[in-house]
Amino acid sequence: MADIEPKMQKTVESLKDSFNTIRTGRASAAIFDKVRVDYYGTKSPLNQVATIAIPEARSVIITPFDKSLISEIEKAIQASDLGLNPSNDGKVIRIQIPALTADRRKELVKQAKTVAENSRTSIRNLRRDGNDALKKQQKGGEITEDELKTETDKLQKLTDKYIEEINKIYDAKEKDILAN
């Protein structure tokens, strides 16, 4: 039980991180978290080779630390599945975040639903692993059948708690995607 709850918490944190990279109608630096730039032969995260500023709700300005990286950053953004078109003036890269179409919103909601379901499955797998460990302990004589029942119930309550949290996070993300 002691090591299962932290794993469930990590699953929820991972879900939040994944949701941050799913684009809504507003600009956010987090949507660039998975963008990797070829920096002298090494794929580096965009936020390690440039600053990302959000001056307005639908625009992003990316200022590379090394001006020679501008074309590499543009290529990386275009190659990502964000659907954004960067433009540069030689010093900074400007990106206008287009409004989401109804079809794109539905696609993003499906993507969010898939990520949430994967997180729920991960939580259920942790529950299954915990139940298996408890059954082994009971067969080995380490715990009684009553203790097995008590611990199994605790594990189920913990699972329900984290699945409910995932559902709340998903519902909030779905509203965010559909609202803008």
PDB file of C-alpha atoms in Angstrom:
ATOM      1  CA  MET A   1       0.000   0.000   0.000  1.00  0.00           C
ATOM      2  CA  ALA A   2       2.806   2.385   0.899  1.00  0.00           C
ATOM      3  CA  ASP A   3       4.312   2.408  -2.588  1.00  0.00           C
ATOM      4  CA  ILE A   4       1.046   2.203  -4.550  1.00  0.00           C
ATOM      5  CA  GLU A   5      -0.376   5.616  -3.594  1.00  0.00           C
ATOM      6  CA  PRO A   6       2.744   7.551  -4.723  1.00  0.00           C
ATOM      7  CA  LYS A   7       2.562   5.707  -8.049  1.00  0.00           C
ATOM      8  CA  MET A   8      -1.096   6.710  -8.393  1.00  0.00           C
ATOM      9  CA  GLN A   9      -0.147  10.325  -7.621  1.00  0.00           C
ATOM     10  CA  LYS A  10       2.549  10.186 -10.305  1.00  0.00           C
ATOM     11  CA  THR A  11      -0.032   8.885 -12.775  1.00  0.00           C
ATOM     12  CA  VAL A  12      -2.276  11.889 -12.048  1.00  0.00           C
ATOM     13  CA  GLU A  13       0.690  14.293 -12.371  1.00  0.00           C
ATOM     14  CA  SER A  14       1.608  12.688 -15.674  1.00  0.00           C
ATOM     15  CA  LEU A  15      -1.981  13.193 -16.855  1.00  0.00           C
ATOM     16  CA  LYS A  16      -1.799  16.888 -15.940  1.00  0.00           C
ATOM     17  CA  ASP A  17       1.481  17.247 -17.843  1.00  0.00           C
ATOM     18  CA  SER A  18      -0.017  15.528 -20.885  1.00  0.00           C
ATOM     19  CA  PHE A  19      -3.063  17.775 -20.770  1.00  0.00           C
ATOM     20  CA  ASN A  20      -0.825  20.865 -20.656  1.00  0.00           C
ATOM     21  CA  THR A  21       0.552  19.923 -24.065  1.00  0.00           C
ATOM     22  CA  ILE A  22      -2.917  19.605 -25.618  1.00  0.00           C
ATOM     23  CA  ARG A  23      -3.618  22.913 -27.280  1.00  0.00           C
ATOM     24  CA  THR A  24      -6.682  24.929 -26.437  1.00  0.00           C
ATOM     25  CA  GLY A  25      -7.643  28.202 -28.144  1.00  0.00           C
ATOM     26  CA  ARG A  26      -5.307  30.208 -25.906  1.00  0.00           C
ATOM     27  CA  ALA A  27      -1.547  30.582 -26.098  1.00  0.00           C
ATOM     28  CA  SER A  28       0.427  28.707 -23.475  1.00  0.00           C
ATOM     29  CA  ALA A  29       4.128  27.988 -23.089  1.00  0.00           C
ATOM     30  CA  ALA A  30       3.242  24.440 -22.005  1.00  0.00           C
ATOM     31  CA  ILE A  31       2.094  23.464 -25.515  1.00  0.00           C
ATOM     32  CA  PHE A  32       5.761  23.585 -26.563  1.00  0.00           C
ATOM     33  CA  ASP A  33       6.938  21.186 -23.817  1.00  0.00           C
ATOM     34  CA  LYS A  34       7.329  18.265 -26.226  1.00  0.00           C
ATOM     35  CA  VAL A  35       8.997  20.281 -29.000  1.00  0.00           C
ATOM     36  CA  ARG A  36      12.651  19.243 -29.388  1.00  0.00           C
ATOM     37  CA  VAL A  37      15.171  21.398 -31.263  1.00  0.00           C
ATOM     38  CA  ASP A  38      18.328  20.077 -32.921  1.00  0.00           C
ATOM     39  CA  TYR A  39      20.966  21.952 -30.926  1.00  0.00           C
ATOM     40  CA  TYR A  40      24.409  21.072 -32.280  1.00  0.00           C
ATOM     41  CA  GLY A  41      23.470  17.439 -32.855  1.00  0.00           C
ATOM     42  CA  THR A  42      21.443  17.008 -29.651  1.00  0.00           C
ATOM     43  CA  LYS A  43      17.660  17.115 -29.418  1.00  0.00           C
ATOM     44  CA  SER A  44      16.991  19.688 -26.691  1.00  0.00           C
ATOM     45  CA  PRO A  45      13.671  20.905 -25.265  1.00  0.00           C
ATOM     46  CA  LEU A  46      12.612  24.238 -26.759  1.00  0.00           C
ATOM     47  CA  ASN A  47      12.479  25.918 -23.342  1.00  0.00           C
ATOM     48  CA  GLN A  48      16.211  25.154 -22.861  1.00  0.00           C
ATOM     49  CA  VAL A  49      17.319  26.938 -26.037  1.00  0.00           C
ATOM     50  CA  ALA A  50      14.885  29.872 -26.035  1.00  0.00           C
ATOM     51  CA  THR A  51      12.555  31.937 -23.902  1.00  0.00           C
ATOM     52  CA  ILE A  52       8.844  31.617 -24.576  1.00  0.00           C
ATOM     53  CA  ALA A  53       6.710  34.708 -23.923  1.00  0.00           C
ATOM     54  CA  ILE A  54       2.942  35.099 -24.159  1.00  0.00           C
ATOM     55  CA  PRO A  55       2.264  38.811 -24.794  1.00  0.00           C
ATOM     56  CA  GLU A  56      -1.404  38.266 -25.755  1.00  0.00           C
ATOM     57  CA  ALA A  57      -4.009  35.515 -25.492  1.00  0.00           C
ATOM     58  CA  ARG A  58      -3.404  34.247 -29.022  1.00  0.00           C
ATOM     59  CA  SER A  59       0.253  35.024 -29.697  1.00  0.00           C
ATOM     60  CA  VAL A  60       3.590  33.596 -28.670  1.00  0.00           C
ATOM     61  CA  ILE A  61       7.048  35.106 -29.016  1.00  0.00           C
ATOM     62  CA  ILE A  62      10.037  32.767 -28.885  1.00  0.00           C
ATOM     63  CA  THR A  63      13.450  34.369 -28.401  1.00  0.00           C
ATOM     64  CA  PRO A  64      16.350  31.973 -28.967  1.00  0.00           C
ATOM     65  CA  PHE A  65      19.418  32.312 -26.766  1.00  0.00           C
ATOM     66  CA  ASP A  66      21.520  31.691 -29.885  1.00  0.00           C
ATOM     67  CA  LYS A  67      20.214  33.562 -32.958  1.00  0.00           C
ATOM     68  CA  SER A  68      21.601  30.860 -35.288  1.00  0.00           C
ATOM     69  CA  LEU A  69      18.939  28.486 -33.932  1.00  0.00           C
ATOM     70  CA  ILE A  70      15.989  30.400 -35.391  1.00  0.00           C
ATOM     71  CA  SER A  71      15.622  28.134 -38.441  1.00  0.00           C
ATOM     72  CA  GLU A  72      16.050  24.971 -36.324  1.00  0.00           C
ATOM     73  CA  ILE A  73      13.346  26.160 -33.913  1.00  0.00           C
ATOM     74  CA  GLU A  74      11.002  26.945 -36.809  1.00  0.00           C
ATOM     75  CA  LYS A  75      11.581  23.476 -38.300  1.00  0.00           C
ATOM     76  CA  ALA A  76      10.943  21.803 -34.935  1.00  0.00           C
ATOM     77  CA  ILE A  77       7.657  23.683 -34.426  1.00  0.00           C
ATOM     78  CA  GLN A  78       6.481  22.894 -37.951  1.00  0.00           C
ATOM     79  CA  ALA A  79       7.437  19.227 -37.531  1.00  0.00           C
ATOM     80  CA  SER A  80       5.487  18.969 -34.263  1.00  0.00           C
ATOM     81  CA  ASP A  81       1.803  18.058 -34.444  1.00  0.00           C
ATOM     82  CA  LEU A  82       0.701  21.418 -33.033  1.00  0.00           C
ATOM     83  CA  GLY A  83      -0.537  22.789 -36.354  1.00  0.00           C
ATOM     84  CA  LEU A  84       1.201  26.147 -35.871  1.00  0.00           C
ATOM     85  CA  ASN A  85       3.000  28.325 -38.441  1.00  0.00           C
ATOM     86  CA  PRO A  86       5.940  30.238 -37.020  1.00  0.00           C
ATOM     87  CA  SER A  87       7.375  33.343 -38.677  1.00  0.00           C
ATOM     88  CA  ASN A  88      10.614  35.113 -37.792  1.00  0.00           C
ATOM     89  CA  ASP A  89      12.133  38.546 -38.197  1.00  0.00           C
ATOM     90  CA  GLY A  90      15.718  37.406 -37.724  1.00  0.00           C
ATOM     91  CA  LYS A  91      15.670  37.953 -33.962  1.00  0.00           C
ATOM     92  CA  VAL A  92      12.482  36.374 -32.629  1.00  0.00           C
ATOM     93  CA  ILE A  93       9.899  33.854 -33.786  1.00  0.00           C
ATOM     94  CA  ARG A  94       6.281  34.945 -33.688  1.00  0.00           C
ATOM     95  CA  ILE A  95       3.408  32.496 -33.650  1.00  0.00           C
ATOM     96  CA  GLN A  96      -0.252  33.415 -33.908  1.00  0.00           C
ATOM     97  CA  ILE A  97      -2.462  30.786 -32.309  1.00  0.00           C
ATOM     98  CA  PRO A  98      -5.413  30.285 -34.657  1.00  0.00           C
ATOM     99  CA  ALA A  99      -8.895  29.802 -33.281  1.00  0.00           C
ATOM    100  CA  LEU A 100      -9.837  26.157 -33.103  1.00  0.00           C
ATOM    101  CA  THR A 101     -12.324  24.819 -35.605  1.00  0.00           C
ATOM    102  CA  ALA A 102     -15.189  22.631 -34.402  1.00  0.00           C
ATOM    103  CA  ASP A 103     -13.555  19.562 -35.982  1.00  0.00           C
ATOM    104  CA  ARG A 104     -10.203  20.311 -34.350  1.00  0.00           C
ATOM    105  CA  ARG A 105     -11.930  20.752 -30.970  1.00  0.00           C
ATOM    106  CA  LYS A 106     -13.577  17.333 -31.324  1.00  0.00           C
ATOM    107  CA  GLU A 107     -10.227  15.832 -32.271  1.00  0.00           C
ATOM    108  CA  LEU A 108      -8.557  17.390 -29.207  1.00  0.00           C
ATOM    109  CA  VAL A 109     -11.349  16.165 -26.916  1.00  0.00           C
ATOM    110  CA  LYS A 110     -10.840  12.634 -28.315  1.00  0.00           C
ATOM    111  CA  GLN A 111      -7.111  12.960 -27.684  1.00  0.00           C
ATOM    112  CA  ALA A 112      -7.740  14.124 -24.100  1.00  0.00           C
ATOM    113  CA  LYS A 113     -10.217  11.286 -23.554  1.00  0.00           C
ATOM    114  CA  THR A 114      -7.630   8.736 -24.715  1.00  0.00           C
ATOM    115  CA  VAL A 115      -4.973  10.163 -22.395  1.00  0.00           C
ATOM    116  CA  ALA A 116      -7.431  10.129 -19.471  1.00  0.00           C
ATOM    117  CA  GLU A 117      -8.464   6.530 -20.203  1.00  0.00           C
ATOM    118  CA  ASN A 118      -4.814   5.467 -20.312  1.00  0.00           C
ATOM    119  CA  SER A 119      -4.351   7.060 -16.884  1.00  0.00           C
ATOM    120  CA  ARG A 120      -7.431   5.258 -15.518  1.00  0.00           C
ATOM    121  CA  THR A 121      -6.064   1.973 -16.873  1.00  0.00           C
ATOM    122  CA  SER A 122      -2.740   2.656 -15.206  1.00  0.00           C
ATOM    123  CA  ILE A 123      -4.497   3.251 -11.859  1.00  0.00           C
ATOM    124  CA  ARG A 124      -6.460   0.005 -12.257  1.00  0.00           C
ATOM    125  CA  ASN A 125      -3.259  -1.890 -13.064  1.00  0.00           C
ATOM    126  CA  LEU A 126      -1.716  -0.549  -9.860  1.00  0.00           C
ATOM    127  CA  ARG A 127      -4.786  -1.781  -7.969  1.00  0.00           C
ATOM    128  CA  ARG A 128      -4.456  -5.208  -9.557  1.00  0.00           C
ATOM    129  CA  ASP A 129      -0.752  -5.373  -8.642  1.00  0.00           C
ATOM    130  CA  GLY A 130      -1.595  -4.386  -5.067  1.00  0.00           C
ATOM    131  CA  ASN A 131      -4.331  -7.022  -4.829  1.00  0.00           C
ATOM    132  CA  ASP A 132      -1.965  -9.673  -6.172  1.00  0.00           C
ATOM    133  CA  ALA A 133       0.663  -8.725  -3.595  1.00  0.00           C
ATOM    134  CA  LEU A 134      -1.934  -8.889  -0.803  1.00  0.00           C
ATOM    135  CA  LYS A 135      -3.092 -12.337  -1.928  1.00  0.00           C
ATOM    136  CA  LYS A 136       0.511 -13.574  -1.935  1.00  0.00           C
ATOM    137  CA  GLN A 137       0.956 -12.243   1.608  1.00  0.00           C
ATOM    138  CA  GLN A 138      -2.220 -14.020   2.706  1.00  0.00           C
ATOM    139  CA  LYS A 139      -1.143 -17.303   1.100  1.00  0.00           C
ATOM    140  CA  GLY A 140       2.265 -16.926   2.725  1.00  0.00           C
ATOM    141  CA  GLY A 141       0.639 -16.542   6.129  1.00  0.00           C
ATOM    142  CA  GLU A 142       1.812 -12.932   6.594  1.00  0.00           C
ATOM    143  CA  ILE A 143      -1.734 -11.557   6.866  1.00  0.00           C
ATOM    144  CA  THR A 144      -5.090 -13.049   7.819  1.00  0.00           C
ATOM    145  CA  GLU A 145      -8.121 -13.277   5.564  1.00  0.00           C
ATOM    146  CA  ASP A 146      -9.768 -10.417   7.499  1.00  0.00           C
ATOM    147  CA  GLU A 147      -6.697  -8.240   6.970  1.00  0.00           C
ATOM    148  CA  LEU A 148      -6.743  -9.166   3.287  1.00  0.00           C
ATOM    149  CA  LYS A 149     -10.370  -8.016   3.020  1.00  0.00           C
ATOM    150  CA  THR A 150      -9.627  -4.767   4.917  1.00  0.00           C
ATOM    151  CA  GLU A 151      -6.563  -3.934   2.777  1.00  0.00           C
ATOM    152  CA  THR A 152      -8.377  -4.832  -0.455  1.00  0.00           C
ATOM    153  CA  ASP A 153     -11.204  -2.450   0.504  1.00  0.00           C
ATOM    154  CA  LYS A 154      -8.674   0.315   1.285  1.00  0.00           C
ATOM    155  CA  LEU A 155      -7.019  -0.253  -2.068  1.00  0.00           C
ATOM    156  CA  GLN A 156     -10.383  -0.037  -3.851  1.00  0.00           C
ATOM    157  CA  LYS A 157     -11.207   3.247  -2.065  1.00  0.00           C
ATOM    158  CA  LEU A 158      -7.815   4.637  -3.065  1.00  0.00           C
ATOM    159  CA  THR A 159      -8.416   3.561  -6.664  1.00  0.00           C
ATOM    160  CA  ASP A 160     -11.861   5.191  -6.674  1.00  0.00           C
ATOM    161  CA  LYS A 161     -10.374   8.410  -5.286  1.00  0.00           C
ATOM    162  CA  TYR A 162      -7.729   8.691  -8.006  1.00  0.00           C
ATOM    163  CA  ILE A 163     -10.077   7.711 -10.831  1.00  0.00           C
ATOM    164  CA  GLU A 164     -12.490  10.417  -9.611  1.00  0.00           C
ATOM    165  CA  GLU A 165      -9.608  12.910  -9.645  1.00  0.00           C
ATOM    166  CA  ILE A 166      -8.718  11.891 -13.225  1.00  0.00           C
ATOM    167  CA  ASN A 167     -12.372  12.338 -14.227  1.00  0.00           C
ATOM    168  CA  LYS A 168     -12.451  15.858 -12.728  1.00  0.00           C
ATOM    169  CA  ILE A 169      -9.234  16.837 -14.508  1.00  0.00           C
ATOM    170  CA  TYR A 170     -10.557  15.440 -17.795  1.00  0.00           C
ATOM    171  CA  ASP A 171     -13.911  17.249 -17.422  1.00  0.00           C
ATOM    172  CA  ALA A 172     -12.105  20.544 -16.797  1.00  0.00           C
ATOM    173  CA  LYS A 173      -9.866  20.035 -19.842  1.00  0.00           C
ATOM    174  CA  GLU A 174     -12.843  19.115 -22.024  1.00  0.00           C
ATOM    175  CA  LYS A 175     -14.654  22.314 -20.979  1.00  0.00           C
ATOM    176  CA  ASP A 176     -11.478  24.312 -21.647  1.00  0.00           C
ATOM    177  CA  ILE A 177     -11.140  22.885 -25.152  1.00  0.00           C
ATOM    178  CA  LEU A 178     -14.809  23.364 -26.038  1.00  0.00           C
ATOM    179  CA  ALA A 179     -15.143  26.826 -24.463  1.00  0.00           C
ATOM    180  CA  ASN A 180     -12.559  28.734 -26.460  1.00  0.00           C
TER     181      ASN A 180
END
